[in-house]
mmCIF file of C-alpha atoms and ligand atoms in Angstrom:
data_model
loop_
_atom_site.group_PDB
_atom_site.id
_atom_site.type_symbol
_atom_site.label_atom_id
_atom_site.label_comp_id
_atom_site.label_asym_id
_atom_site.label_seq_id
_atom_site.Cartn_x
_atom_site.Cartn_y
_atom_site.Cartn_z
ATOM 1 C CA MET A 1 -0.021 0.002 0.012
ATOM 2 C CA THR A 2 1.401 3.347 -0.961
ATOM 3 C CA LYS A 3 1.356 6.091 1.580
ATOM 4 C CA LYS A 4 -0.390 9.260 0.545
ATOM 5 C CA ARG A 5 2.040 12.114 0.440
ATOM 6 C CA LYS A 6 1.077 14.926 2.771
ATOM 7 C CA THR A 7 1.788 18.531 2.148
ATOM 8 C CA ALA A 8 4.799 19.845 3.976
ATOM 9 C CA ARG A 9 4.155 20.452 7.699
ATOM 10 C CA LEU A 10 6.719 22.207 9.778
ATOM 11 C CA PRO A 11 7.792 20.940 13.179
ATOM 12 C CA GLY A 12 5.418 22.166 15.850
ATOM 13 C CA ASP A 13 2.522 22.525 13.458
ATOM 14 C CA PRO A 14 -0.664 21.016 14.814
ATOM 15 C CA SER A 15 -1.488 17.510 13.527
ATOM 16 C CA SER A 16 -4.191 17.048 10.932
ATOM 17 C CA GLY A 17 -6.714 15.822 13.538
ATOM 18 C CA PRO A 18 -7.276 18.954 15.552
ATOM 19 C CA ASN A 19 -6.880 21.102 12.408
ATOM 20 C CA ILE A 20 -9.742 19.385 10.672
ATOM 21 C CA GLU A 21 -11.826 19.535 13.753
ATOM 22 C CA ARG A 22 -11.248 23.291 14.026
ATOM 23 C CA MET A 23 -12.029 23.776 10.302
ATOM 24 C CA ILE A 24 -15.356 21.939 10.585
ATOM 25 C CA ARG A 25 -16.194 23.743 13.807
ATOM 26 C CA VAL A 26 -15.595 27.185 12.450
ATOM 27 C CA ASP A 27 -17.259 26.467 9.123
ATOM 28 C CA GLN A 28 -20.452 25.216 10.779
ATOM 29 C CA ALA A 29 -20.415 28.320 12.927
ATOM 30 C CA GLY A 30 -19.863 30.549 9.941
ATOM 31 C CA GLU A 31 -22.683 28.989 7.873
ATOM 32 C CA TYR A 32 -24.942 29.268 10.893
ATOM 33 C CA GLY A 33 -24.021 32.943 11.279
ATOM 34 C CA ALA A 34 -24.556 33.554 7.543
ATOM 35 C CA ALA A 35 -28.011 31.977 7.696
ATOM 36 C CA ARG A 36 -28.896 34.163 10.637
ATOM 37 C CA ILE A 37 -27.685 37.315 8.861
ATOM 38 C CA TYR A 38 -30.014 36.571 5.981
ATOM 39 C CA ASP A 39 -32.896 35.812 8.423
ATOM 40 C CA GLY A 40 -32.351 39.280 9.922
ATOM 41 C CA GLN A 41 -32.306 40.905 6.557
ATOM 42 C CA LEU A 42 -35.513 39.147 5.460
ATOM 43 C CA ALA A 43 -37.278 40.096 8.732
ATOM 44 C CA VAL A 44 -36.852 43.734 7.676
ATOM 45 C CA LEU A 45 -36.869 43.559 3.857
ATOM 46 C CA GLU A 46 -39.709 41.027 3.323
ATOM 47 C CA GLY A 47 -41.681 42.249 0.371
ATOM 48 C CA LYS A 48 -38.936 44.554 -0.928
ATOM 49 C CA LYS A 49 -37.333 44.226 -4.371
ATOM 50 C CA SER A 50 -34.250 42.306 -3.082
ATOM 51 C CA ALA A 51 -36.185 39.868 -0.875
ATOM 52 C CA LYS A 52 -36.300 37.126 -3.521
ATOM 53 C CA GLU A 53 -32.594 37.275 -4.139
ATOM 54 C CA ILE A 54 -31.870 37.313 -0.398
ATOM 55 C CA ARG A 55 -34.141 34.302 0.139
ATOM 56 C CA ARG A 56 -32.283 32.391 -2.577
ATOM 57 C CA MET A 57 -28.923 33.048 -0.959
ATOM 58 C CA ALA A 58 -30.377 32.159 2.508
ATOM 59 C CA ASP A 59 -31.560 28.774 1.086
ATOM 60 C CA GLN A 60 -28.016 28.122 -0.124
ATOM 61 C CA GLU A 61 -26.590 28.949 3.299
ATOM 62 C CA ARG A 62 -29.014 26.387 4.832
ATOM 63 C CA LYS A 63 -27.655 23.759 2.491
ATOM 64 C CA HIS A 64 -24.076 24.672 3.480
ATOM 65 C CA LEU A 65 -25.023 24.583 7.127
ATOM 66 C CA ALA A 66 -26.723 21.125 6.640
ATOM 67 C CA ALA A 67 -23.528 19.805 5.078
ATOM 68 C CA PHE A 68 -21.376 20.994 8.058
ATOM 69 C CA ASP A 69 -23.956 19.697 10.580
ATOM 70 C CA LYS A 70 -23.519 16.348 8.973
ATOM 71 C CA LEU A 71 -19.680 16.566 9.077
ATOM 72 C CA VAL A 72 -19.832 17.625 12.767
ATOM 73 C CA ALA A 73 -21.908 14.575 13.544
ATOM 74 C CA GLU A 74 -19.900 12.121 11.408
ATOM 75 C CA ARG A 75 -16.537 13.219 12.723
ATOM 76 C CA ARG A 76 -17.666 13.863 16.278
ATOM 77 C CA VAL A 77 -16.527 17.481 16.170
ATOM 78 C CA ARG A 78 -17.325 19.620 19.261
ATOM 79 C CA PRO A 79 -19.457 22.400 17.916
ATOM 80 C CA THR A 80 -18.643 25.975 18.880
ATOM 81 C CA ALA A 81 -19.909 27.039 22.259
ATOM 82 C CA LEU A 82 -20.669 30.412 20.670
ATOM 83 C CA ALA A 83 -23.690 29.310 18.669
ATOM 84 C CA PRO A 84 -26.073 31.253 20.941
ATOM 85 C CA VAL A 85 -23.958 34.355 20.330
ATOM 86 C CA TRP A 86 -24.000 33.959 16.545
ATOM 87 C CA HIS A 87 -27.718 33.275 16.730
ATOM 88 C CA VAL A 88 -28.313 36.752 18.108
ATOM 89 C CA ALA A 89 -25.339 38.603 16.615
ATOM 90 C CA GLY A 90 -26.011 37.322 13.049
ATOM 91 C CA PHE A 91 -29.610 38.153 13.101
ATOM 92 C CA ALA A 92 -28.877 41.638 14.570
ATOM 93 C CA LEU A 93 -26.234 42.396 11.978
ATOM 94 C CA GLY A 94 -28.626 41.398 9.190
ATOM 95 C CA ALA A 95 -31.526 43.322 10.591
ATOM 96 C CA ALA A 96 -29.538 46.454 11.462
ATOM 97 C CA THR A 97 -27.930 46.769 8.081
ATOM 98 C CA ALA A 98 -31.307 46.069 6.353
ATOM 99 C CA MET A 99 -32.795 48.886 8.421
ATOM 100 C CA LEU A 100 -30.165 51.227 6.870
ATOM 101 C CA GLY A 101 -31.589 50.191 3.490
ATOM 102 C CA GLU A 102 -31.342 47.498 0.804
ATOM 103 C CA ARG A 103 -27.917 48.712 -0.374
ATOM 104 C CA ALA A 104 -26.528 48.584 3.199
ATOM 105 C CA ALA A 105 -27.857 45.042 3.549
ATOM 106 C CA MET A 106 -26.079 44.165 0.308
ATOM 107 C CA ALA A 107 -22.905 45.900 1.633
ATOM 108 C CA CYS A 108 -23.081 43.613 4.649
ATOM 109 C CA THR A 109 -23.446 40.549 2.395
ATOM 110 C CA ALA A 110 -20.508 41.623 0.158
ATOM 111 C CA ALA A 111 -18.260 42.248 3.219
ATOM 112 C CA VAL A 112 -19.163 38.916 4.896
ATOM 113 C CA GLU A 113 -18.789 36.914 1.758
ATOM 114 C CA GLU A 114 -15.457 38.462 0.942
ATOM 115 C CA VAL A 115 -14.107 37.329 4.318
ATOM 116 C CA ILE A 116 -15.654 33.851 3.880
ATOM 117 C CA ASP A 117 -14.133 33.559 0.379
ATOM 118 C CA GLU A 118 -10.717 34.295 1.817
ATOM 119 C CA HIS A 119 -11.275 31.926 4.758
ATOM 120 C CA TYR A 120 -12.380 29.044 2.535
ATOM 121 C CA ARG A 121 -9.486 29.627 0.108
ATOM 122 C CA LYS A 122 -6.964 29.296 2.958
ATOM 123 C CA GLN A 123 -8.687 26.123 4.230
ATOM 124 C CA ILE A 124 -8.575 24.543 0.753
ATOM 125 C CA GLU A 125 -4.823 25.368 0.582
ATOM 126 C CA ASP A 126 -4.264 23.830 4.033
ATOM 127 C CA LEU A 127 -6.109 20.549 3.339
ATOM 128 C CA ASP A 128 -4.009 17.401 2.574
ATOM 129 C CA SER A 129 -4.695 15.261 -0.376
ATOM 130 C CA ASN A 130 -6.320 12.693 1.928
ATOM 131 C CA GLU A 131 -9.075 15.220 2.632
ATOM 132 C CA ALA A 132 -9.956 15.766 -1.045
ATOM 133 C CA ASP A 133 -13.693 15.221 -0.403
ATOM 134 C CA LEU A 134 -13.773 17.922 2.243
ATOM 135 C CA ALA A 135 -11.738 20.235 0.071
ATOM 136 C CA GLU A 136 -14.274 19.679 -2.774
ATOM 137 C CA ILE A 137 -17.206 20.508 -0.491
ATOM 138 C CA ILE A 138 -15.477 23.730 0.647
ATOM 139 C CA ALA A 139 -14.574 24.675 -2.888
ATOM 140 C CA GLN A 140 -18.187 24.278 -4.009
ATOM 141 C CA PHE A 141 -19.475 26.364 -1.130
ATOM 142 C CA ARG A 142 -16.711 28.982 -1.721
ATOM 143 C CA ALA A 143 -17.892 29.334 -5.320
ATOM 144 C CA GLU A 144 -21.369 30.032 -4.082
ATOM 145 C CA GLU A 145 -20.138 32.565 -1.487
ATOM 146 C CA ILE A 146 -18.341 34.360 -4.292
ATOM 147 C CA GLU A 147 -21.571 34.342 -6.232
ATOM 148 C CA HIS A 148 -23.359 35.890 -3.222
ATOM 149 C CA ARG A 149 -20.734 38.615 -3.045
ATOM 150 C CA ASP A 150 -21.167 39.359 -6.743
ATOM 151 C CA ILE A 151 -24.960 39.463 -6.375
ATOM 152 C CA ALA A 152 -24.544 41.908 -3.481
ATOM 153 C CA LEU A 153 -22.196 44.124 -5.575
ATOM 154 C CA ALA A 154 -24.590 44.016 -8.511
ATOM 155 C CA HIS A 155 -27.355 45.220 -6.184
ATOM 156 C CA GLY A 156 -25.556 48.394 -5.260
ATOM 157 C CA ALA A 157 -23.589 47.342 -2.130
ATOM 158 C CA GLU A 158 -20.808 49.888 -2.899
ATOM 159 C CA ASP A 159 -23.430 52.697 -3.149
ATOM 160 C CA ALA A 160 -24.537 52.171 0.464
ATOM 161 C CA PRO A 161 -24.074 55.269 2.580
ATOM 162 C CA GLY A 162 -20.798 55.039 4.467
ATOM 163 C CA TYR A 163 -19.767 52.029 2.536
ATOM 164 C CA PRO A 164 -16.020 51.981 3.255
ATOM 165 C CA LEU A 165 -16.549 52.241 7.018
ATOM 166 C CA LEU A 166 -19.533 49.862 7.103
ATOM 167 C CA SER A 167 -17.659 47.327 5.009
ATOM 168 C CA ALA A 168 -14.431 47.549 7.060
ATOM 169 C CA ALA A 169 -16.375 47.170 10.362
ATOM 170 C CA ILE A 170 -18.260 44.105 9.170
ATOM 171 C CA LYS A 171 -15.148 42.528 7.752
ATOM 172 C CA ALA A 172 -13.305 43.025 11.090
ATOM 173 C CA GLY A 173 -16.295 41.592 12.965
ATOM 174 C CA SER A 174 -16.444 38.581 10.668
ATOM 175 C CA ARG A 175 -12.712 37.896 11.025
ATOM 176 C CA LEU A 176 -13.103 38.085 14.847
ATOM 177 C CA ALA A 177 -16.055 35.724 14.664
ATOM 178 C CA ILE A 178 -13.938 33.258 12.621
ATOM 179 C CA TRP A 179 -11.073 33.545 15.104
ATOM 180 C CA LEU A 180 -13.344 32.916 18.080
ATOM 181 C CA SER A 181 -15.317 30.063 16.494
ATOM 182 C CA THR A 182 -12.146 28.206 15.526
ATOM 183 C CA ARG A 183 -11.114 28.125 19.230
ATOM 184 C CA ILE A 184 -14.178 28.340 21.407
HETATM 185 FE FE1 FE2 B 1 -22.459 29.607 3.001
HETATM 186 FE FE1 FE2 B 2 -22.979 32.968 1.512
#
């Protein structure tokens, strides 16, 4: 039997076990947060022009979440302890930006998806060849997150009032949420 060659790992780097567990934990948390953001947006924007598009993206997030729920169960990953925080914070972020208007809601989506795109890209790079199936799932979801970002940009995200500040704040918050959900 030939051994599968692993990508170079430096001494002191964590072994693949905890890494994969952390990846699945943070991804489940992220997809949960994303679904809650869209829930918050829809609570405010129901009946508005962009609602149909938001609902379509929300449906995709639920599929992403279901896939990570399954992985968490299969691989016995400890889920993040912060789910109750993301439950509230995700919804609040979605609702608050939606209250600023449809373009602000789209600016929120564009910012979050940009961070998730970068996060998934790094994960795909870090995965060994023996985790090709997981890498493929993440790559597929990443493509859909990029699509969400593009939809948001096409719906005037960058024309939202205070866009640079709003976008920077949401990206910083999203990166902090990723950092926390990887660990806690
Ligand atoms: Fe997603
Ligand atoms: Fe998304």
